Amino acid sequence: MSNLIIKNAHIVTPIGHTARCGSEMSQLFDLPRGTIEITDGRITYVGENLSEDKPGYQVLDAQGNVALPGFVDSHTHLVFGGYRPDEFIWRINGDSYMSIMERGGGIFNTVRATREASFDELKHKAEWYINVMSGMGVTTVEGKSGYGLDCDTELIQLEVMKAINQNPHRKVDIATTFLGAHALPHEYAGRSHDYIQFLIHQMLPLIKEKKLAENCDVFCEKGVFTVAESRELLAAAKAMGYGIKIHADEIVPFGGAELAGELGALSADHLLHASDAGIRAMQQAGVVATLLPLTAFTLREPYARGREMIDNGCAVALATDLNPGSCCSGSIPLLFALACIYMHLSVEEAITALTLNGAAALNRAHSIGSLEVGKWGDVVILDADTPNVLPYYTAMNAVKNTIKRGLVIS
Ligand code: NIG
Ligand code: FE
């Protein structure tokens, strides 16, 4: 944390402490030449350039380049053992994601590798991804467990994230999510009810007591966990004070978006096959619709109906879904390009989706996601004077500097 003045910046930011919905997503504060002052890591001034430099502050002259809030990647699985490049090749040759999982590969493949990995291996690997993402402007990332599916390994995944968060020089903050319901482990074959009870009565209280996760998530999907099982788990998690999230309608229309609305989830994620009723339910309940176009791209599936969701008043967030299976990419540049070119979001909407609405999907919109006094000094400086380069530099990094709590990281 430090004291920093960023002057001569083209400041572009959504405004607010909650998710922006529908047409609000395109309304950004835009000041062509201004200053952002960060004191002890928090923003203390945003506005016209000041006439004098203040003592005790490092000064960064943005020279007219764009300053945005640090990007919030609100859906990743960044702690995992092993890799699955063979499955990727099978898929591009025609195999399907679910058929590989049904044959014991997919998530189960990574579960085996994660159970075998040491704490340090998992941590180093996660830190490698964090370094790369920080260079692309990410200042907060969500991280899920879900590759242990047993008590010890789920805890280790969450403890890796806790250790990274405790580093005073960390480049990103990790918002932690328990995804014990990512798949039914083989030890519980045919006993999904028992596994859900194990998660509710043993894992959730233990993780709460150890303060290891803020949110609870479930893979609600045909062949994985049913809507009824997901409801039971998430309702219990909510009652214990967890924020709740849901992998919804990724592979087939399944009622996940509707369930998110019914339970008042923070977000429903994926939504490639969300129904009209599901979109209405999310809009009415204020659930953030988190879209992951890198996954649709990688799985060669149609994109989620982001344009329609915004036109129907939803709050949309964008995230990478970085994971070793369906989407081994944390590319923010490609994410912007896909969102604007194929999902028809405007640049302004995509910025809101990857900043304030991502923060809202993590229940952190009060402290990050916009450049406003009182929030953390997490800022991205682009190597250009217009934010239009974000999709225009297609899949190339437009970020010049990433600033975390007032510290210039890169
Ligand atoms: O969000 N769909 C479920 N979970 C991840 C993929 C996990 C994996 O394949 O390892 C996802 O796409
Ligand atoms: Fe995911």
Coordinates of C-alpha atoms and ligand atoms in Angstrom, one line a residue:
M1 CA 0.0 0.0 0.0
S2 CA 1.3 3.4 -0.8
N3 CA 0.7 7.0 -1.8
L4 CA 0.3 7.6 -5.5
I5 CA -0.9 10.4 -7.7
I6 CA -1.8 9.5 -11.3
K7 CA -2.1 12.7 -13.3
N8 CA -3.1 13.5 -16.9
A9 CA -5.2 10.4 -17.0
H10 CA -8.2 9.9 -19.3
I11 CA -10.4 8.6 -16.4
V12 CA -13.1 6.1 -17.5
T13 CA -15.1 4.3 -14.8
P14 CA -18.6 3.1 -13.8
I15 CA -19.9 4.7 -10.7
G16 CA -21.6 3.0 -7.8
H17 CA -21.5 0.5 -5.0
T18 CA -23.8 -2.1 -6.5
A19 CA -24.1 -3.8 -9.8
R20 CA -25.2 -1.7 -12.8
C21 CA -28.2 -3.2 -14.6
G22 CA -29.4 -3.0 -18.2
S23 CA -28.9 0.4 -19.8
E24 CA -26.9 1.7 -16.7
M25 CA -24.1 -0.6 -17.8
S26 CA -23.1 1.8 -20.7
Q27 CA -23.1 5.0 -18.5
L28 CA -19.5 5.7 -17.5
F29 CA -17.9 8.7 -15.9
D30 CA -15.5 10.0 -18.5
L31 CA -12.9 12.7 -17.8
P32 CA -10.4 13.3 -20.6
R33 CA -7.7 14.8 -18.4
G34 CA -7.7 14.2 -14.6
T35 CA -6.0 13.0 -11.5
I36 CA -6.5 10.0 -9.2
E37 CA -5.0 10.4 -5.7
I38 CA -4.4 7.2 -3.7
T39 CA -3.5 7.5 0.0
D40 CA -2.5 4.5 2.1
G41 CA -3.8 2.3 -0.7
R42 CA -7.3 3.9 -0.9
I43 CA -8.6 6.5 -3.4
T44 CA -8.8 9.9 -1.8
Y45 CA -9.5 12.1 -4.9
V46 CA -10.8 11.7 -8.4
G47 CA -11.2 14.8 -10.6
E48 CA -9.6 17.6 -12.5
N49 CA -5.8 17.8 -12.4
L50 CA -4.5 19.5 -9.3
S51 CA -2.3 22.6 -9.7
E52 CA 0.5 21.3 -7.4
D53 CA 2.1 17.9 -6.7
K54 CA 1.8 16.8 -3.0
P55 CA 4.8 15.8 -1.0
G56 CA 5.0 12.2 0.1
Y57 CA 3.3 10.9 -3.1
Q58 CA 4.9 9.0 -6.0
V59 CA 3.7 10.7 -9.3
L60 CA 2.7 8.8 -12.4
D61 CA 2.1 10.9 -15.5
A62 CA -0.4 8.9 -17.6
Q63 CA 0.2 11.3 -20.5
G64 CA -3.5 11.2 -21.6
N65 CA -3.7 7.4 -21.5
V66 CA -6.9 5.7 -20.2
A67 CA -7.2 4.9 -16.5
L68 CA -9.8 2.2 -15.6
P69 CA -10.6 0.4 -12.4
G70 CA -8.5 -2.8 -12.0
F71 CA -10.2 -5.7 -13.7
V72 CA -12.2 -8.1 -11.5
D73 CA -12.1 -11.7 -12.8
S74 CA -15.0 -13.1 -10.8
H75 CA -14.9 -16.7 -11.9
T76 CA -11.8 -18.9 -12.1
H77 CA -10.5 -22.3 -10.9
L78 CA -6.9 -21.3 -10.6
V79 CA -5.6 -23.7 -8.0
F80 CA -5.2 -27.2 -9.6
G81 CA -2.8 -30.0 -10.2
G82 CA -1.8 -31.3 -13.6
Y83 CA -3.0 -30.3 -17.0
R84 CA -5.4 -31.9 -19.6
P85 CA -4.0 -31.1 -23.1
D86 CA -4.9 -34.5 -24.4
E87 CA -8.6 -33.9 -23.7
F88 CA -8.3 -30.6 -25.4
I89 CA -7.1 -32.3 -28.6
W90 CA -9.8 -35.0 -28.3
R91 CA -12.4 -32.2 -28.1
I92 CA -11.2 -30.3 -31.1
N93 CA -11.4 -33.6 -32.9
G94 CA -15.1 -34.0 -32.0
D95 CA -15.3 -35.5 -28.5
S96 CA -17.7 -33.7 -26.1
Y97 CA -16.8 -32.2 -22.7
M98 CA -19.4 -34.3 -20.9
S99 CA -18.5 -37.6 -22.6
I100 CA -14.9 -37.3 -21.5
M101 CA -16.1 -36.6 -17.9
E102 CA -18.4 -39.6 -18.1
R103 CA -15.4 -41.8 -19.0
G104 CA -13.7 -40.8 -15.8
G105 CA -11.7 -37.9 -17.3
G106 CA -12.5 -34.2 -17.2
I107 CA -12.8 -32.9 -13.7
F108 CA -11.9 -36.3 -12.2
N109 CA -8.6 -36.2 -14.1
T110 CA -7.7 -33.0 -12.4
V111 CA -9.0 -34.3 -9.0
R112 CA -6.5 -37.1 -9.2
A113 CA -3.6 -34.7 -10.0
T114 CA -4.7 -32.2 -7.3
R115 CA -4.9 -34.9 -4.6
E116 CA -1.3 -35.9 -5.5
A117 CA 0.1 -32.4 -5.7
S118 CA 1.9 -30.7 -2.8
F119 CA 0.8 -27.4 -1.3
D120 CA 3.9 -25.7 -2.8
E121 CA 3.3 -27.1 -6.2
L122 CA -0.3 -25.8 -6.2
K123 CA 0.7 -22.5 -4.8
H124 CA 3.5 -21.9 -7.4
K125 CA 1.2 -22.8 -10.2
A126 CA -1.5 -20.5 -9.0
E127 CA 1.0 -17.7 -8.6
W128 CA 2.2 -18.2 -12.2
Y129 CA -1.3 -17.5 -13.5
I130 CA -1.8 -14.6 -11.1
N131 CA 1.4 -13.0 -12.5
V132 CA 0.2 -13.3 -16.0
M133 CA -3.3 -12.0 -15.2
S134 CA -1.9 -9.1 -13.2
G135 CA 0.0 -8.0 -16.4
M136 CA -3.3 -8.0 -18.2
G137 CA -4.9 -5.6 -15.6
V138 CA -6.5 -8.0 -13.1
T139 CA -6.4 -6.8 -9.5
T140 CA -8.9 -9.1 -8.0
V141 CA -9.6 -12.7 -9.0
E142 CA -12.0 -15.3 -7.7
G143 CA -10.6 -18.7 -7.0
K144 CA -12.7 -21.9 -6.5
S145 CA -11.8 -25.1 -4.8
G146 CA -13.5 -28.2 -6.3
Y147 CA -10.6 -30.4 -7.4
G148 CA -10.2 -32.2 -4.1
L149 CA -13.8 -33.5 -3.5
D150 CA -12.4 -34.8 -0.2
C151 CA -12.0 -32.9 3.1
D152 CA -8.2 -32.6 3.1
T153 CA -7.7 -31.6 -0.5
E154 CA -10.5 -29.1 -0.6
L155 CA -9.0 -27.4 2.5
I156 CA -5.5 -27.4 0.9
Q157 CA -6.9 -25.6 -2.2
L158 CA -8.5 -23.0 0.0
E159 CA -5.4 -22.7 2.2
V160 CA -3.2 -22.0 -0.9
M161 CA -5.4 -19.1 -1.7
K162 CA -5.3 -17.9 1.9
A163 CA -1.5 -18.0 1.8
I164 CA -1.4 -15.9 -1.4
N165 CA -3.8 -13.4 0.2
Q166 CA -1.6 -13.1 3.3
N167 CA 1.4 -12.0 1.2
P168 CA 1.7 -8.2 1.8
H169 CA 3.2 -7.8 -1.7
R170 CA 0.5 -9.8 -3.5
K171 CA -0.4 -8.6 -7.0
V172 CA -4.1 -9.6 -6.7
D173 CA -6.6 -10.3 -4.0
I174 CA -8.3 -13.7 -4.3
A175 CA -12.0 -14.0 -3.4
T176 CA -12.4 -17.6 -2.3
T177 CA -15.2 -19.9 -3.2
F178 CA -15.9 -23.4 -2.0
L179 CA -16.9 -25.7 -4.9
G180 CA -17.0 -29.1 -3.1
A181 CA -20.0 -29.8 -5.3
H182 CA -18.0 -29.7 -8.6
A183 CA -18.6 -33.4 -9.3
L184 CA -19.6 -36.5 -7.4
P185 CA -16.4 -38.2 -6.2
H186 CA -16.0 -41.9 -7.0
E187 CA -16.0 -42.7 -3.3
Y188 CA -19.7 -41.6 -3.3
A189 CA -20.8 -43.2 -6.5
G190 CA -24.5 -43.7 -6.5
R191 CA -24.8 -41.7 -3.2
S192 CA -25.1 -38.1 -4.2
H193 CA -27.5 -37.4 -1.4
D194 CA -24.9 -38.6 1.1
Y195 CA -22.2 -36.4 -0.5
I196 CA -24.5 -33.3 -0.3
Q197 CA -25.1 -34.1 3.4
F198 CA -21.3 -34.4 3.9
L199 CA -20.8 -31.0 2.3
I200 CA -23.6 -29.4 4.3
H201 CA -22.9 -30.9 7.7
Q202 CA -19.1 -31.3 7.7
M203 CA -17.4 -29.2 5.1
L204 CA -19.4 -26.0 5.2
P205 CA -19.2 -25.6 9.0
L206 CA -15.5 -26.5 9.0
I207 CA -14.6 -24.0 6.2
K208 CA -16.7 -21.3 8.0
E209 CA -14.9 -21.9 11.3
K210 CA -11.5 -21.7 9.5
K211 CA -12.6 -18.6 7.5
L212 CA -11.4 -20.2 4.3
A213 CA -14.2 -19.3 1.9
E214 CA -16.6 -16.4 1.3
N215 CA -18.8 -18.1 -1.2
C216 CA -20.3 -21.5 -2.0
D217 CA -20.8 -22.7 -5.6
V218 CA -22.2 -25.8 -7.3
F219 CA -22.0 -27.4 -10.7
C220 CA -25.8 -27.6 -11.4
E221 CA -25.9 -29.6 -14.6
K222 CA -27.4 -32.7 -16.2
G223 CA -25.3 -35.7 -15.0
V224 CA -23.7 -33.7 -12.2
F225 CA -25.9 -32.2 -9.5
T226 CA -29.6 -31.8 -9.9
V227 CA -31.6 -28.6 -9.2
A228 CA -33.0 -30.1 -6.0
E229 CA -29.5 -31.1 -4.7
S230 CA -28.1 -27.7 -5.7
R231 CA -31.0 -26.0 -3.9
E232 CA -30.5 -27.9 -0.7
L233 CA -26.7 -27.2 -0.7
L234 CA -27.0 -23.5 -1.6
A235 CA -29.8 -22.8 0.8
A236 CA -27.8 -24.3 3.7
A237 CA -24.7 -22.3 2.6
K238 CA -26.7 -19.1 2.5
A239 CA -28.2 -19.8 6.0
M240 CA -24.6 -20.1 7.3
G241 CA -23.6 -16.7 5.8
Y242 CA -21.9 -17.8 2.6
G243 CA -22.5 -15.8 -0.6
I244 CA -23.9 -18.2 -3.1
K245 CA -23.0 -18.8 -6.8
I246 CA -24.0 -21.4 -9.3
H247 CA -22.6 -22.9 -12.5
A248 CA -25.9 -22.7 -14.4
D249 CA -27.2 -23.9 -17.8
E250 CA -23.7 -24.4 -19.2
I251 CA -24.2 -27.6 -21.2
V252 CA -28.0 -27.9 -21.4
P253 CA -31.0 -25.8 -20.3
F254 CA -31.4 -27.1 -16.7
G255 CA -33.2 -24.4 -14.6
G256 CA -30.0 -23.1 -13.0
A257 CA -30.7 -19.5 -13.7
E258 CA -34.2 -19.9 -12.2
L259 CA -32.7 -21.4 -9.1
A260 CA -30.3 -18.5 -8.8
G261 CA -33.2 -16.1 -8.9
E262 CA -35.2 -18.1 -6.4
L263 CA -32.4 -18.3 -3.9
G264 CA -31.1 -14.7 -4.4
A265 CA -27.6 -15.8 -5.5
L266 CA -24.8 -13.3 -6.0
S267 CA -24.4 -14.7 -9.5
A268 CA -25.3 -17.4 -12.0
D269 CA -22.4 -18.2 -14.2
H270 CA -22.0 -19.6 -17.8
L271 CA -25.7 -19.4 -18.9
L272 CA -25.1 -20.6 -22.4
H273 CA -28.5 -22.2 -22.4
A274 CA -30.3 -20.0 -19.9
S275 CA -34.1 -19.9 -20.7
D276 CA -36.2 -16.7 -21.0
A277 CA -37.7 -17.5 -17.6
G278 CA -34.2 -17.8 -16.2
I279 CA -33.2 -14.4 -17.6
R280 CA -36.3 -12.9 -16.1
A281 CA -35.7 -14.5 -12.7
M282 CA -32.1 -13.2 -12.6
Q283 CA -33.2 -9.7 -13.5
Q284 CA -36.0 -9.6 -10.9
A285 CA -33.8 -11.0 -8.1
G286 CA -30.8 -8.8 -9.0
V287 CA -28.6 -11.9 -9.7
V288 CA -25.4 -10.9 -11.6
A289 CA -25.4 -12.9 -14.9
T290 CA -21.7 -13.9 -15.2
L291 CA -20.8 -14.7 -18.8
L292 CA -17.6 -16.7 -19.7
P293 CA -17.2 -16.3 -23.5
L294 CA -13.7 -17.9 -23.4
T295 CA -15.3 -21.1 -22.4
A296 CA -17.9 -21.0 -25.1
F297 CA -15.1 -20.2 -27.6
T298 CA -12.9 -23.1 -26.4
L299 CA -15.8 -25.6 -26.2
R300 CA -17.0 -24.4 -29.7
E301 CA -20.4 -23.7 -28.2
P302 CA -22.8 -20.7 -29.0
Y303 CA -22.2 -17.7 -26.8
A304 CA -24.5 -16.8 -24.0
R305 CA -27.2 -14.2 -24.9
G306 CA -25.4 -11.3 -23.3
R307 CA -27.0 -8.6 -25.5
E308 CA -30.5 -9.8 -24.7
M309 CA -29.8 -10.1 -21.0
I310 CA -28.6 -6.5 -20.9
D311 CA -31.6 -5.3 -23.0
N312 CA -33.9 -7.1 -20.5
G313 CA -32.4 -5.2 -17.6
C314 CA -29.9 -7.8 -16.2
A315 CA -26.6 -6.9 -14.6
V316 CA -24.0 -8.8 -16.7
A317 CA -20.4 -9.6 -15.5
L318 CA -17.6 -11.0 -17.7
A319 CA -15.0 -13.5 -16.3
T320 CA -12.4 -15.9 -17.7
D321 CA -13.3 -19.3 -16.1
L322 CA -9.6 -20.1 -16.2
N323 CA -9.4 -23.9 -15.4
P324 CA -7.4 -26.9 -16.7
G325 CA -10.3 -28.4 -18.7
S326 CA -13.1 -26.4 -20.4
C327 CA -11.0 -23.2 -20.7
C328 CA -7.3 -23.1 -20.0
S329 CA -7.1 -19.4 -20.6
G330 CA -7.1 -16.3 -18.5
S331 CA -6.9 -14.0 -21.4
I332 CA -8.5 -10.6 -20.6
P333 CA -7.7 -9.3 -24.1
L334 CA -9.4 -12.2 -25.9
L335 CA -12.3 -11.9 -23.4
F336 CA -13.0 -8.3 -24.4
A337 CA -12.8 -9.2 -28.1
L338 CA -15.3 -12.0 -27.8
A339 CA -17.7 -10.0 -25.6
C340 CA -17.7 -7.1 -28.1
I341 CA -17.5 -8.9 -31.4
Y342 CA -19.6 -11.9 -30.8
M343 CA -21.8 -11.1 -27.8
H344 CA -22.5 -7.6 -29.1
L345 CA -21.6 -5.8 -25.8
S346 CA -20.4 -2.2 -26.3
V347 CA -17.0 -1.3 -25.0
E348 CA -18.6 0.6 -22.1
E349 CA -20.8 -2.4 -21.1
A350 CA -17.8 -4.7 -21.3
I351 CA -15.8 -2.4 -19.0
T352 CA -18.7 -2.3 -16.4
A353 CA -19.0 -6.1 -16.7
L354 CA -15.3 -6.7 -15.9
T355 CA -15.1 -4.1 -13.1
L356 CA -18.1 -3.1 -11.0
N357 CA -20.4 -5.9 -11.9
G358 CA -17.6 -8.5 -11.4
A359 CA -17.0 -6.9 -8.0
A360 CA -20.8 -7.2 -7.3
A361 CA -20.6 -10.9 -8.2
L362 CA -18.1 -11.2 -5.4
N363 CA -20.0 -9.1 -2.9
R364 CA -17.2 -6.5 -3.1
A365 CA -18.8 -3.6 -5.0
H366 CA -18.6 -1.5 -1.9
S367 CA -14.7 -1.6 -1.9
I368 CA -13.5 -2.2 -5.5
G369 CA -14.8 -2.1 -9.1
S370 CA -14.8 1.7 -9.7
L371 CA -12.5 4.7 -9.3
E372 CA -14.3 6.5 -6.5
V373 CA -13.1 8.0 -3.2
G374 CA -13.0 5.4 -0.5
K375 CA -12.5 2.4 -2.7
W376 CA -9.1 0.6 -3.0
G377 CA -6.6 2.2 -5.3
D378 CA -6.7 -0.6 -7.9
V379 CA -6.2 0.9 -11.3
V380 CA -5.3 -0.1 -14.9
I381 CA -3.5 2.3 -17.3
L382 CA -3.9 1.4 -20.9
D383 CA -1.3 2.1 -23.6
A384 CA -3.8 4.3 -25.5
D385 CA -6.0 7.3 -25.0
T386 CA -9.2 5.5 -25.9
P387 CA -10.8 2.4 -24.2
N388 CA -11.8 1.2 -27.7
V389 CA -8.4 -0.5 -27.9
L390 CA -9.7 -3.1 -25.5
P391 CA -11.5 -5.1 -28.2
Y392 CA -9.7 -3.4 -31.1
Y393 CA -6.2 -4.7 -30.1
T394 CA -7.7 -8.1 -30.7
A395 CA -6.3 -10.6 -28.2
M396 CA -3.3 -8.4 -27.6
N397 CA -2.6 -6.8 -24.3
A398 CA -3.4 -3.1 -24.2
V399 CA -2.4 -2.7 -20.5
K400 CA 0.6 -0.5 -19.8
N401 CA 0.5 -0.4 -15.9
T402 CA -1.4 -2.3 -13.3
I403 CA -1.7 -0.6 -9.9
K404 CA -2.7 -2.5 -6.8
R405 CA -3.7 -0.5 -3.7
G406 CA -1.6 2.4 -5.0
L407 CA 1.5 0.3 -5.8
V408 CA 2.6 0.2 -9.4
I409 CA 3.0 -3.5 -10.0
S410 CA 3.9 -3.5 -13.7
Ligands
NIG1 O1 -16.6 -23.8 -15.2 N1 -18.2 -26.7 -15.6 C1 -17.6 -26.9 -14.6 N2 -16.5 -26.4 -14.2 C2 -15.5 -25.8 -15.0 C3 -14.7 -26.7 -15.7 C4 -13.8 -27.5 -14.8 C5 -12.9 -28.5 -15.5 O2 -13.2 -29.0 -16.6 O3 -11.9 -28.8 -14.9 C6 -16.2 -24.7 -15.8 O4 -16.3 -24.8 -17.1
FE2 FE -16.3 -22.6 -13.8

